[in-house]
Coordinates of C-alpha atoms and ligand atoms in Angstrom, one line a residue:
X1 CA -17.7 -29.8 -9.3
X2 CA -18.9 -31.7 -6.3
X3 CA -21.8 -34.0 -7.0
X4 CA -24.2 -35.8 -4.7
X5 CA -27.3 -36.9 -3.2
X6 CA -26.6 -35.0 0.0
X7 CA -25.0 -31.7 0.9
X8 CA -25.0 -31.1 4.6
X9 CA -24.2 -27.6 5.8
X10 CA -22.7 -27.6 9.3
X11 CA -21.1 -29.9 11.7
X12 CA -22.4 -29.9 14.5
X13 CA -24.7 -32.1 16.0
X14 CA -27.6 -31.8 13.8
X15 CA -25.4 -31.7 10.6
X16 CA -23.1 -34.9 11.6
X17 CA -26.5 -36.8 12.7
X18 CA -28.0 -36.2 9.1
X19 CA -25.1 -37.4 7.5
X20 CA -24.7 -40.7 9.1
X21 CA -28.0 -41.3 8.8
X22 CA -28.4 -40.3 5.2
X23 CA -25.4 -42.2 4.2
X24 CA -26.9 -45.3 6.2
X25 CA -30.3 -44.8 4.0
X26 CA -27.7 -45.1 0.8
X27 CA -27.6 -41.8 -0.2
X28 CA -24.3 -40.0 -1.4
X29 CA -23.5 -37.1 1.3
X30 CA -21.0 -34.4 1.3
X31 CA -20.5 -32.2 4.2
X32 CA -19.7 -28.7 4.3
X33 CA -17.8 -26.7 7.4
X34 CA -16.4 -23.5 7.9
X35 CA -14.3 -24.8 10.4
X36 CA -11.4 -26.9 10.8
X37 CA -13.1 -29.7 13.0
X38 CA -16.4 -31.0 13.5
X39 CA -18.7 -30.5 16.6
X40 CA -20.4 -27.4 16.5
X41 CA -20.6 -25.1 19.7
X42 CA -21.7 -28.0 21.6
X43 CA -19.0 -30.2 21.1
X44 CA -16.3 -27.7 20.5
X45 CA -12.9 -29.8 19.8
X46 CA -9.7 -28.5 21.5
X47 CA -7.4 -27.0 19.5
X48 CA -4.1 -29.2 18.7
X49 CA -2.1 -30.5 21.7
X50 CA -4.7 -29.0 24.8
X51 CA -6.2 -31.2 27.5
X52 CA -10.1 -31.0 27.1
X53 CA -12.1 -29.7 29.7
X54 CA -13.8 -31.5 32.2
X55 CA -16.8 -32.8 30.6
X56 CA -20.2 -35.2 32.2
X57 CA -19.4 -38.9 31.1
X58 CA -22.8 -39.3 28.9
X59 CA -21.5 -35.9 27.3
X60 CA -18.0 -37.7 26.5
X61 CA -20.5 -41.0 25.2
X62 CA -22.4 -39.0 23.2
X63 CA -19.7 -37.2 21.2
X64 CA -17.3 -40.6 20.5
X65 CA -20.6 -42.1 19.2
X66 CA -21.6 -39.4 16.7
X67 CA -17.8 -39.2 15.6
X68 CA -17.3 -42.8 15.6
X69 CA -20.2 -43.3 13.1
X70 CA -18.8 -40.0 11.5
X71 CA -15.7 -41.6 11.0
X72 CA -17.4 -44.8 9.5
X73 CA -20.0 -43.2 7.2
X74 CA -18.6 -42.7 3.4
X75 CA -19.2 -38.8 3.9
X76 CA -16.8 -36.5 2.5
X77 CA -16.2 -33.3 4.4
X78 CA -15.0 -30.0 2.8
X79 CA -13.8 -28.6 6.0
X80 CA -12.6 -24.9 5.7
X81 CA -15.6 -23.6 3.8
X82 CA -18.3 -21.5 4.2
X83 CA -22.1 -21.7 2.5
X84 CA -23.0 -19.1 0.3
X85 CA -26.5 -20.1 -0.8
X86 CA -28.3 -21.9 -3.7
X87 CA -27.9 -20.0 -6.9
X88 CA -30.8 -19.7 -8.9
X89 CA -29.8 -22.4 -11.1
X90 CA -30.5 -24.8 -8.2
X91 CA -26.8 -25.5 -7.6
X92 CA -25.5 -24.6 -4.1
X93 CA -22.4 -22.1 -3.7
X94 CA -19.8 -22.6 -1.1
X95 CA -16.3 -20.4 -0.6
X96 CA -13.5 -22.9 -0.6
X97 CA -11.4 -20.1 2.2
X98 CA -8.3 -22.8 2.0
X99 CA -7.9 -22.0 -1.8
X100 CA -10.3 -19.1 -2.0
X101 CA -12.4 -19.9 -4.8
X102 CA -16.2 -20.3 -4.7
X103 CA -17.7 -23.8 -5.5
X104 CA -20.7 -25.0 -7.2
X105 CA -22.0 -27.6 -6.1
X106 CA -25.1 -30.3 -7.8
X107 CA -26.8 -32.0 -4.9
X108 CA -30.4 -33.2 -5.1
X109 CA -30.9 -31.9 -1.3
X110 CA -29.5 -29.7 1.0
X111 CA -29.9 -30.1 4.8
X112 CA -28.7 -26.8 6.4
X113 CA -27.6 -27.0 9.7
X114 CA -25.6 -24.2 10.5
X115 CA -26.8 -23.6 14.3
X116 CA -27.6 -20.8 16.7
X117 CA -26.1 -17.0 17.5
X118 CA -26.4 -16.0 20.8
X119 CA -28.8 -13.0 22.0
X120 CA -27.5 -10.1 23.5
X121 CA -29.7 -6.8 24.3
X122 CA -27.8 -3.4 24.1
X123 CA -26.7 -1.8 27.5
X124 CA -24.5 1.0 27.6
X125 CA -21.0 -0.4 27.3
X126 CA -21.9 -3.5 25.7
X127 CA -19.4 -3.3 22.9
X128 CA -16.4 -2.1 24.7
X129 CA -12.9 -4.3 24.7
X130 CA -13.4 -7.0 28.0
X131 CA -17.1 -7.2 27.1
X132 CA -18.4 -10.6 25.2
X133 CA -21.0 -13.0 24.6
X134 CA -21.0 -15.7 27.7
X135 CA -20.9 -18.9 25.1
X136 CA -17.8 -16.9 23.3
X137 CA -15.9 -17.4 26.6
X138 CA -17.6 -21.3 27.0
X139 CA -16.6 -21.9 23.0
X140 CA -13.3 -20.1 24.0
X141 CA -13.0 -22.6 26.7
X142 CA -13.3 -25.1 25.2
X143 CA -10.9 -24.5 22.5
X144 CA -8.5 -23.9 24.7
X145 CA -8.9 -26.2 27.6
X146 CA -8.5 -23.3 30.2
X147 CA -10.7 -20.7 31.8
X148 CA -10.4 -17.1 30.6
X149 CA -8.3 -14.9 33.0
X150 CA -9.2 -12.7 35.4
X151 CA -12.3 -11.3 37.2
X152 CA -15.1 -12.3 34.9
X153 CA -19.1 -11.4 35.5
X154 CA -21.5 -13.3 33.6
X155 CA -25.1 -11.7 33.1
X156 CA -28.5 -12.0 31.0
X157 CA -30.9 -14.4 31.2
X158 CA -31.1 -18.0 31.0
X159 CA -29.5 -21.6 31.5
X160 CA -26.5 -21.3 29.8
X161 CA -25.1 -18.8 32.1
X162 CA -24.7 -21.0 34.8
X163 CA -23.1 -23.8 32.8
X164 CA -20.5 -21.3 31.5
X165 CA -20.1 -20.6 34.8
X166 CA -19.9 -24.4 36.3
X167 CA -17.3 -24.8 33.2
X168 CA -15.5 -21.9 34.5
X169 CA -15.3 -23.1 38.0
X170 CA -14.0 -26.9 36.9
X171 CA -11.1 -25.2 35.2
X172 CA -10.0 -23.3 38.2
X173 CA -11.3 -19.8 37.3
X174 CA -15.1 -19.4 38.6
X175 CA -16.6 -15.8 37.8
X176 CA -17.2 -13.4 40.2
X177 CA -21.3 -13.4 40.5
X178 CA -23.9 -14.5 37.8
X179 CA -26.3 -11.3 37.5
X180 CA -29.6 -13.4 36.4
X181 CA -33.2 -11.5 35.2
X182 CA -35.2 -14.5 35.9
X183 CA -35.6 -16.5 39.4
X184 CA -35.6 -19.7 38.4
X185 CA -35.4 -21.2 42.1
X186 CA -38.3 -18.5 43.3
X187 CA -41.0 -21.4 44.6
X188 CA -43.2 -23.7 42.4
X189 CA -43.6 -26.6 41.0
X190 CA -42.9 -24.9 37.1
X191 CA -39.3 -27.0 37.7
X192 CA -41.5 -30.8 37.7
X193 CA -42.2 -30.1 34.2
X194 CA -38.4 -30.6 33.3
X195 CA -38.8 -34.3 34.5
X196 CA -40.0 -34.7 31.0
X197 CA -36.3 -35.0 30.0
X198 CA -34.5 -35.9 33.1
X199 CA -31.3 -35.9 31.3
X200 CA -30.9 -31.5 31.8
X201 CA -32.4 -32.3 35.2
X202 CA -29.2 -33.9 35.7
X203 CA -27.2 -31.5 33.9
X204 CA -28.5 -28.6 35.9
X205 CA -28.3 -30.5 39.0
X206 CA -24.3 -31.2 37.8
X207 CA -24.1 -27.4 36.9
X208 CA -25.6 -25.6 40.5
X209 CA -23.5 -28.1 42.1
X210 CA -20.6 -26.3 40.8
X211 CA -21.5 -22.7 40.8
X212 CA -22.3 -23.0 44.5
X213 CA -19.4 -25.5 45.3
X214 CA -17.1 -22.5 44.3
X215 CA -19.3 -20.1 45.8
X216 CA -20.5 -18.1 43.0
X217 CA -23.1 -15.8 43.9
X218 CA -26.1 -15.9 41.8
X219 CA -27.9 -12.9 41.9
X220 CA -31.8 -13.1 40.5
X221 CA -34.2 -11.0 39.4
X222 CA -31.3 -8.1 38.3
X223 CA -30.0 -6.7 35.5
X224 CA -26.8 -5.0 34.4
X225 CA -27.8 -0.9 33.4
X226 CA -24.1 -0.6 32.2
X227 CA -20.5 -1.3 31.8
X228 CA -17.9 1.6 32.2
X229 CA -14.6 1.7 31.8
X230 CA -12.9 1.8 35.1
X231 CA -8.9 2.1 36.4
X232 CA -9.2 -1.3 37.3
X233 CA -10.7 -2.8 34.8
X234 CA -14.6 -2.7 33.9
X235 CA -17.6 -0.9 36.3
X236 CA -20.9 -3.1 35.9
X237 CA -23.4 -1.4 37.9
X238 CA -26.2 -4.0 38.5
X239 CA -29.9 -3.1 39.3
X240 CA -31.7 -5.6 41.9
X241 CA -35.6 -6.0 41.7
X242 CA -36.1 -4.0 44.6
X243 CA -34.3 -0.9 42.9
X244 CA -31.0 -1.5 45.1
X245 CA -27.8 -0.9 42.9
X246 CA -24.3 -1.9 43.0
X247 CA -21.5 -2.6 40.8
X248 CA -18.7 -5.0 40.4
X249 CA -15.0 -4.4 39.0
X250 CA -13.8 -6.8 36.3
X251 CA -11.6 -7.5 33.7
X252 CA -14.4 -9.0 31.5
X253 CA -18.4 -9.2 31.1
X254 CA -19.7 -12.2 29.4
X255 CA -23.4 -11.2 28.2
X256 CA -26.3 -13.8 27.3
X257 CA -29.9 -13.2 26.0
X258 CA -30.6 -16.8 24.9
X259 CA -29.8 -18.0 21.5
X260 CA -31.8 -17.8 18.1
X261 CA -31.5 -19.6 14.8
X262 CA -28.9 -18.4 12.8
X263 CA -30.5 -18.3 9.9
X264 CA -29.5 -14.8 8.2
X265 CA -30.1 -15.5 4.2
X266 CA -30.8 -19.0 4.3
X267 CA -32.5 -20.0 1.1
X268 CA -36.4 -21.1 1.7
X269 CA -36.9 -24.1 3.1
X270 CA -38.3 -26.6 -0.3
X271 CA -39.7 -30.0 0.9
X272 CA -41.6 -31.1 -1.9
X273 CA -40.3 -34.7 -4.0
X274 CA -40.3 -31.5 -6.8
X275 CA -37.8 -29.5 -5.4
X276 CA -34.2 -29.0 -7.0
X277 CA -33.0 -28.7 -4.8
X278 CA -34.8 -29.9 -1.7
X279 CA -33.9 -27.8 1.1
X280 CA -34.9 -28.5 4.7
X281 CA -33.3 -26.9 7.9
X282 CA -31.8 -29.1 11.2
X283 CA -31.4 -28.4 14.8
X284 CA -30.6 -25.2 16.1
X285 CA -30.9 -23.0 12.8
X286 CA -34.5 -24.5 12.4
X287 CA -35.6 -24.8 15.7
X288 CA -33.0 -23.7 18.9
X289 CA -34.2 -26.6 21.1
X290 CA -30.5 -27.8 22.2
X291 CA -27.4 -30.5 21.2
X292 CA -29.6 -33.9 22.1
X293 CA -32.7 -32.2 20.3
X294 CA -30.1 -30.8 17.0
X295 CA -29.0 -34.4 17.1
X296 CA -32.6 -35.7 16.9
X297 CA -33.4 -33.4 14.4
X298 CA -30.5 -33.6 11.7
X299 CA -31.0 -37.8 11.6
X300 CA -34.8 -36.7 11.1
X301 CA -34.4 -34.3 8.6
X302 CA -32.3 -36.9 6.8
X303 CA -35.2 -39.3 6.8
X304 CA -37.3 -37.0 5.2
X305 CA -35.0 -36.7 2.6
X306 CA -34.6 -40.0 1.8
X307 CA -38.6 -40.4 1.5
X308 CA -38.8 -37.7 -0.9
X309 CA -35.6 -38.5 -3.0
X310 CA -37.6 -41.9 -3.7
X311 CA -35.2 -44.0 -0.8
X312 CA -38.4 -45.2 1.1
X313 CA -39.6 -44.5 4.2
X314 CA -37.8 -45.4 7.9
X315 CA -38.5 -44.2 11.0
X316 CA -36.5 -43.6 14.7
X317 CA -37.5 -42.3 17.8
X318 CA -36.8 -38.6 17.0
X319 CA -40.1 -37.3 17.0
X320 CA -41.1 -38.7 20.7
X321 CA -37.8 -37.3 21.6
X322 CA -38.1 -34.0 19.8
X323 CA -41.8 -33.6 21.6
X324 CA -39.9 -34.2 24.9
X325 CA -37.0 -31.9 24.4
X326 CA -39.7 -29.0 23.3
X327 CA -41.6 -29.3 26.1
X328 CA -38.1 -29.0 29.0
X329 CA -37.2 -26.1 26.9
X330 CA -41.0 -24.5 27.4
X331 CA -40.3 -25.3 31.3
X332 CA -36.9 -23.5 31.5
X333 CA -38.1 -20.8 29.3
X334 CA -41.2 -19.9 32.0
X335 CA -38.6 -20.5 35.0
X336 CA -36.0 -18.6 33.8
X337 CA -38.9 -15.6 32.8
X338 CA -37.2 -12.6 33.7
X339 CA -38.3 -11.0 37.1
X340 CA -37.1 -7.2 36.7
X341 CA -38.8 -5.4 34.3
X342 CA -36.5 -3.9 31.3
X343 CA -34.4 -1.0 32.2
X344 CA -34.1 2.5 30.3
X345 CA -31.9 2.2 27.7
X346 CA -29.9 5.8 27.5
X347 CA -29.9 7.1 23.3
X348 CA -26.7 7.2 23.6
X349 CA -26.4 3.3 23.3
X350 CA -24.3 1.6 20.5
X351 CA -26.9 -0.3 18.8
X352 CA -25.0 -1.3 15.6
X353 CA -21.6 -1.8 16.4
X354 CA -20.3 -1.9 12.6
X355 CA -21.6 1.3 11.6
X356 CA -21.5 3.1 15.2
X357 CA -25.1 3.7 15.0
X358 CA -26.6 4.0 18.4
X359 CA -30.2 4.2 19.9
X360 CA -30.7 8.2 19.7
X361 CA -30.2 7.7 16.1
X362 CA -32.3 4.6 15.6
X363 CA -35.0 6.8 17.2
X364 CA -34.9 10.1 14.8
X365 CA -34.7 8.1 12.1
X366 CA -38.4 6.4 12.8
X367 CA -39.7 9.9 14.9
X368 CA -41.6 10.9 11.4
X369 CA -45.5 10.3 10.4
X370 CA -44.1 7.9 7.6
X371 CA -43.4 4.4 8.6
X372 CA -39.8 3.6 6.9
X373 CA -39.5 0.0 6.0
X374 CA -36.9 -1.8 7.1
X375 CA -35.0 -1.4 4.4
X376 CA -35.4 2.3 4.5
X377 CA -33.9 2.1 8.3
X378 CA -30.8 0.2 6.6
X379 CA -30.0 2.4 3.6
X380 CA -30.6 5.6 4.5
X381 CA -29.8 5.2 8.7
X382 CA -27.1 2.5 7.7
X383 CA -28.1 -0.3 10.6
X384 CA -27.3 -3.6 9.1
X385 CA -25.3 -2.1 6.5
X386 CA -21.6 -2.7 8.4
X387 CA -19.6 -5.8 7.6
X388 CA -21.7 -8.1 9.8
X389 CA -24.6 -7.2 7.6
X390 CA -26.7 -7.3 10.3
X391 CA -26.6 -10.8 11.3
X392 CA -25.7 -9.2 15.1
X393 CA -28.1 -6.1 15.3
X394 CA -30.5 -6.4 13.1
X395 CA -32.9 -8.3 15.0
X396 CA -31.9 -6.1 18.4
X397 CA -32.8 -2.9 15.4
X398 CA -36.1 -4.3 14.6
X399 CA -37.5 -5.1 17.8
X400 CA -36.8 -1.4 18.8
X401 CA -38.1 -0.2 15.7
X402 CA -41.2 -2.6 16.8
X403 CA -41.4 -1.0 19.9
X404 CA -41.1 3.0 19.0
X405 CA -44.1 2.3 16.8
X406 CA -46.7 1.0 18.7
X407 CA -49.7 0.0 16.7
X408 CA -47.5 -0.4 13.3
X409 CA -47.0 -4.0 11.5
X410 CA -44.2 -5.5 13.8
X411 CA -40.7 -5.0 12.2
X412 CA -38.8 -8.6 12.0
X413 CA -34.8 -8.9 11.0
X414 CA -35.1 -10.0 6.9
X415 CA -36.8 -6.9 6.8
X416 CA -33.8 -5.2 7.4
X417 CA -31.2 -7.7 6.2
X418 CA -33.3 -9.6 2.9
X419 CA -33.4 -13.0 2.7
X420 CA -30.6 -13.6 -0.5
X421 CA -27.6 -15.3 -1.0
X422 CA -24.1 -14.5 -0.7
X423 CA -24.4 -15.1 3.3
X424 CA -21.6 -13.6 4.0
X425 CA -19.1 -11.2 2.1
X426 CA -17.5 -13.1 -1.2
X427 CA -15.2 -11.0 -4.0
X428 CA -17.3 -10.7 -7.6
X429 CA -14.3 -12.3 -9.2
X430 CA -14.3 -15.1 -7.2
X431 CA -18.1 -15.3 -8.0
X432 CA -17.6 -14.4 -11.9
X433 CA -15.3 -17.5 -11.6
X434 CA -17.2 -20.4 -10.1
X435 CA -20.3 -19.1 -12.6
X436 CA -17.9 -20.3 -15.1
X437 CA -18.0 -23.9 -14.5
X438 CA -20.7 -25.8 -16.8
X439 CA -23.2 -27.8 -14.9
X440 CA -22.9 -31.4 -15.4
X441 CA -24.9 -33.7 -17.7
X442 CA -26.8 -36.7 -16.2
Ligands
FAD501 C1 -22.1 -20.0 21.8 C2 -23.0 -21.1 22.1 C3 -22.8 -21.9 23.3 C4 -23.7 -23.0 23.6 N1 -23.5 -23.7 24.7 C5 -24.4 -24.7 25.0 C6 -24.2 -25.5 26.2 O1 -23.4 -25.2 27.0 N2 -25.1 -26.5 26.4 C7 -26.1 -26.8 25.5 O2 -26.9 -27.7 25.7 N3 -26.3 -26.0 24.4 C8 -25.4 -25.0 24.2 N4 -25.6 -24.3 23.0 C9 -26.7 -24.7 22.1 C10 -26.1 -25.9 21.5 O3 -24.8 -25.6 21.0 C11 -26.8 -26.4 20.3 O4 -28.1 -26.7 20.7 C12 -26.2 -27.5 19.5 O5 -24.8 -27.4 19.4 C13 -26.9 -27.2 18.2 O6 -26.4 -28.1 17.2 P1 -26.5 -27.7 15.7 O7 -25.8 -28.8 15.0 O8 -27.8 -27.3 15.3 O9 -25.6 -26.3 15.6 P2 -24.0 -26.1 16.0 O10 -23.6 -27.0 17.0 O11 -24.0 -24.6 16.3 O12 -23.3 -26.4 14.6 C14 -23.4 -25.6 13.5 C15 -22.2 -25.8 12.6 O13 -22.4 -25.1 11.4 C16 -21.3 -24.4 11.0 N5 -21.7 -23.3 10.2 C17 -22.4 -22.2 10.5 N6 -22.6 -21.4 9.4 C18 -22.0 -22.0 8.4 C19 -21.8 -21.6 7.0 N7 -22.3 -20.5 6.5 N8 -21.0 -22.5 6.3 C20 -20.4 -23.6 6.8 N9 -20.6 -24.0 8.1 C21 -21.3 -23.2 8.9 C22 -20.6 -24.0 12.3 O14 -19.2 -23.8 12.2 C23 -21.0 -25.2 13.2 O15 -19.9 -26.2 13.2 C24 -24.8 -23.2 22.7 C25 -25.0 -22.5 21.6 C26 -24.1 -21.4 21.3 C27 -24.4 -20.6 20.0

């Protein structure tokens, strides 16, 4: 059975900054990751053998840094597997998927850093074949050093559509148009505030540069109302501000709503020196802020652990930084404010994809005088109940329920999903097995 100070879920950029900086505070740290390589969605690694794609030199800086003090910090990475949660006997589960078997695990602290999911609001068509999330093509590119193929239309809301798209356009396949809810370039002087961390101003600068260099149109204040299937392809029909409709024929849609924490089941966040074991969250599951605020935030998450595990106190510039980086992302959220008021959504709608549950069905369901719980909606309507266990619609399920019931106590995602371990699917025996294993005796 693994033993240490330290277990760090994740690596990404929050997760590999708390390692290095717990190890440098003396603390023993082992790191767990579901993947095969470190980076996180950020600084997605190619695959084996594939040229990397084109990436800002500070970008290129920052990554060999944090994998160069990787590299050198005594941290031992369990790469391959997945967290499960802290059992209540305090020790932390993991599934080994190399071996399949579940671990326990003793550590006196956890820092979980297992990132963001991207947001995507149902539209009709939204879960047929072609359609994705925009950062699955960006991840997808960089896995694979090349651009997706064909026509591709990116549309939701917010900056990372148009860095997909300047990605896109450096590796020789720009997409057809970005369909875009907010105006961020509509006049004002909202965009000053981002000269708090003149580092995105650069990066966006970098980005438009690129979209218009390959003459991406950029289409504000609209929405998509839905994707059909088509003889060519896919039919989005787009809906501008001033009600004027058209539609573009692709081979994919890449959707984005913004990202939120994914933090489906974590266990509760347990920051006293009491604790056993302390658990305290990093970056982009704790607070989706970005890669230089997730990096900020892992190192200072492992400070905090070292005070409280009795390892003294130190202190960086992450909080100045933090207060920066929480500010931009107030900026971009008010720039990128959507413009066009939400469309009707038809009942038809899939809403959970798992189960095939859609809108019309979401609605019966909550029609009555008795306001079901959350739970209710799950086990007797079945959202949240497919193999994703909700971690894609059940937040998208309980702002709707939210909404068809004015007036009642706002419905939020545990209530649908609970807030208990396993994370994610595990067989009983394998469970039964790792159960088996005697804690150690100090
Ligand atoms: C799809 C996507 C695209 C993005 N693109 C950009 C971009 O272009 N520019 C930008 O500034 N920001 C982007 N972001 C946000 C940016 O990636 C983050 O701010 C930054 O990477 C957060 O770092 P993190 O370490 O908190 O999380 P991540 O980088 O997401 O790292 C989390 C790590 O935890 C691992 N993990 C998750 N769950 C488990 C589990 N149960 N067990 C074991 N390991 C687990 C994951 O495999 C991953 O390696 C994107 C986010 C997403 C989701």
């Amino acid at each position: 059975m693994p033993k240490c100070d330290v277990l760090v879920v994740g690596g990404g950029p929050a997760g590999m900054a708390a390692a290095v900086t717990a190890s440098q505070l003396g603390l023993s740290v082992e790191m767990i990751e579901q993947r095969r390589t470190l980076g996180g969605a950020f600084f997605r690694q190619p695959i084996e053998g594939v040229r990397p794609i084109p990436q800002r030199a500070s970008v290129k800086a920052r990554w060999h840094k944090l994998s160069a003090d990787m590299s050198r910090a005594p941290v031992r990475i369990h790469y391959g597997c997945v967290f499960l949660g802290v059992d209540s006997d305090g020790f932390v589960l993991f599934e080994d998927r190399q071996v399949g078997e579940v671990v326990r695990c003793a550590a006196r602290a956890v820092i979980i850093a297992t990132g963001a999911i991207e947001k995507v609001h149902p539209i009709p068509g939204w879960d047929r074949p072609g359609v994705s999330t925009a950062g699955g093509l960006q991840v997808m590119m960089k896995e694979t050093g090349q651009a997706p193929k064909g026509r591709i239309l990116l549309a939701g809301n917010g900056p990372l559509l148009i860095a997909a798209a300047a990605q896109m356009a450096m590796v020789g396949n720009p997409p057809v148009a970005i369909v875009e809810s907010g105006d961020p370039m509509r006049p004002g002087l909202t965009g000053l505030g981002l000269l708090v961390a003149p580092y995105l101003l650069v990066e966006a600068f970098g980005f438009l540069r690129a979209v218009y260099g390959a003459g991406v149109p950029w289409l504000r204040g609209a929405r998509i109302e839905g994707i059909e299937a088509h003889a060519q392809g896919l039919q989005a029909t787009v809906v501008r501000r001033n009600g004027e409709r058209s539609a573009f024929v692709v081979d994919r849609v890449g959707l984005h709503e913004g990202i939120r924490s994914n933090d489906m089941g974590l266990p509760a966040i347990a920051d006293a020196s009491t604790s056993s074991p302390i658990v305290i969250r990093a970056g982009d599951c704790s607070e989706p802020l970005g890669a230089l605020a997730a990096e900020a935030d892992g190192a200072l998450a492992a400070r905090k652990v070292a005070a409280l595990l009795g390892h003294g106190q130190s202190r960086g510039g992450e909080q100045a930084l933090l207060g920066r980086l929480r500010q931009a992302q107030a900026v971009l959220a008010k720039l990128f404010a959507p413009t066009i008021a939400p469309l009707d959504v038809p009942d038809h709608t899939t809403l959970c994809r798992c189960e095939g549950r859609t809108i019309g069905d979401l609605k019966n369901l909550v029609a009555g005088a008795d306001l079901k719980s959350g739970r209710e909606v799950k086990h007797n309507g079945r959202f949240s109940m497919g193999s994703c266990q909700g971690r894609f619609c059940a937040a998208n399920t309980a702002e709707l329920m939210t909404r068809l019931r004015p007036g009642a106590p706002p419905v939020v995602a545990s209530d649908l999903t609970g807030q208990r371990w396993p994370l994610r699917p595990v067989s009983i025996a394998a469970l039964v097995a790792a159960t088996k294993v005697k804690a150690p005796v100090d």
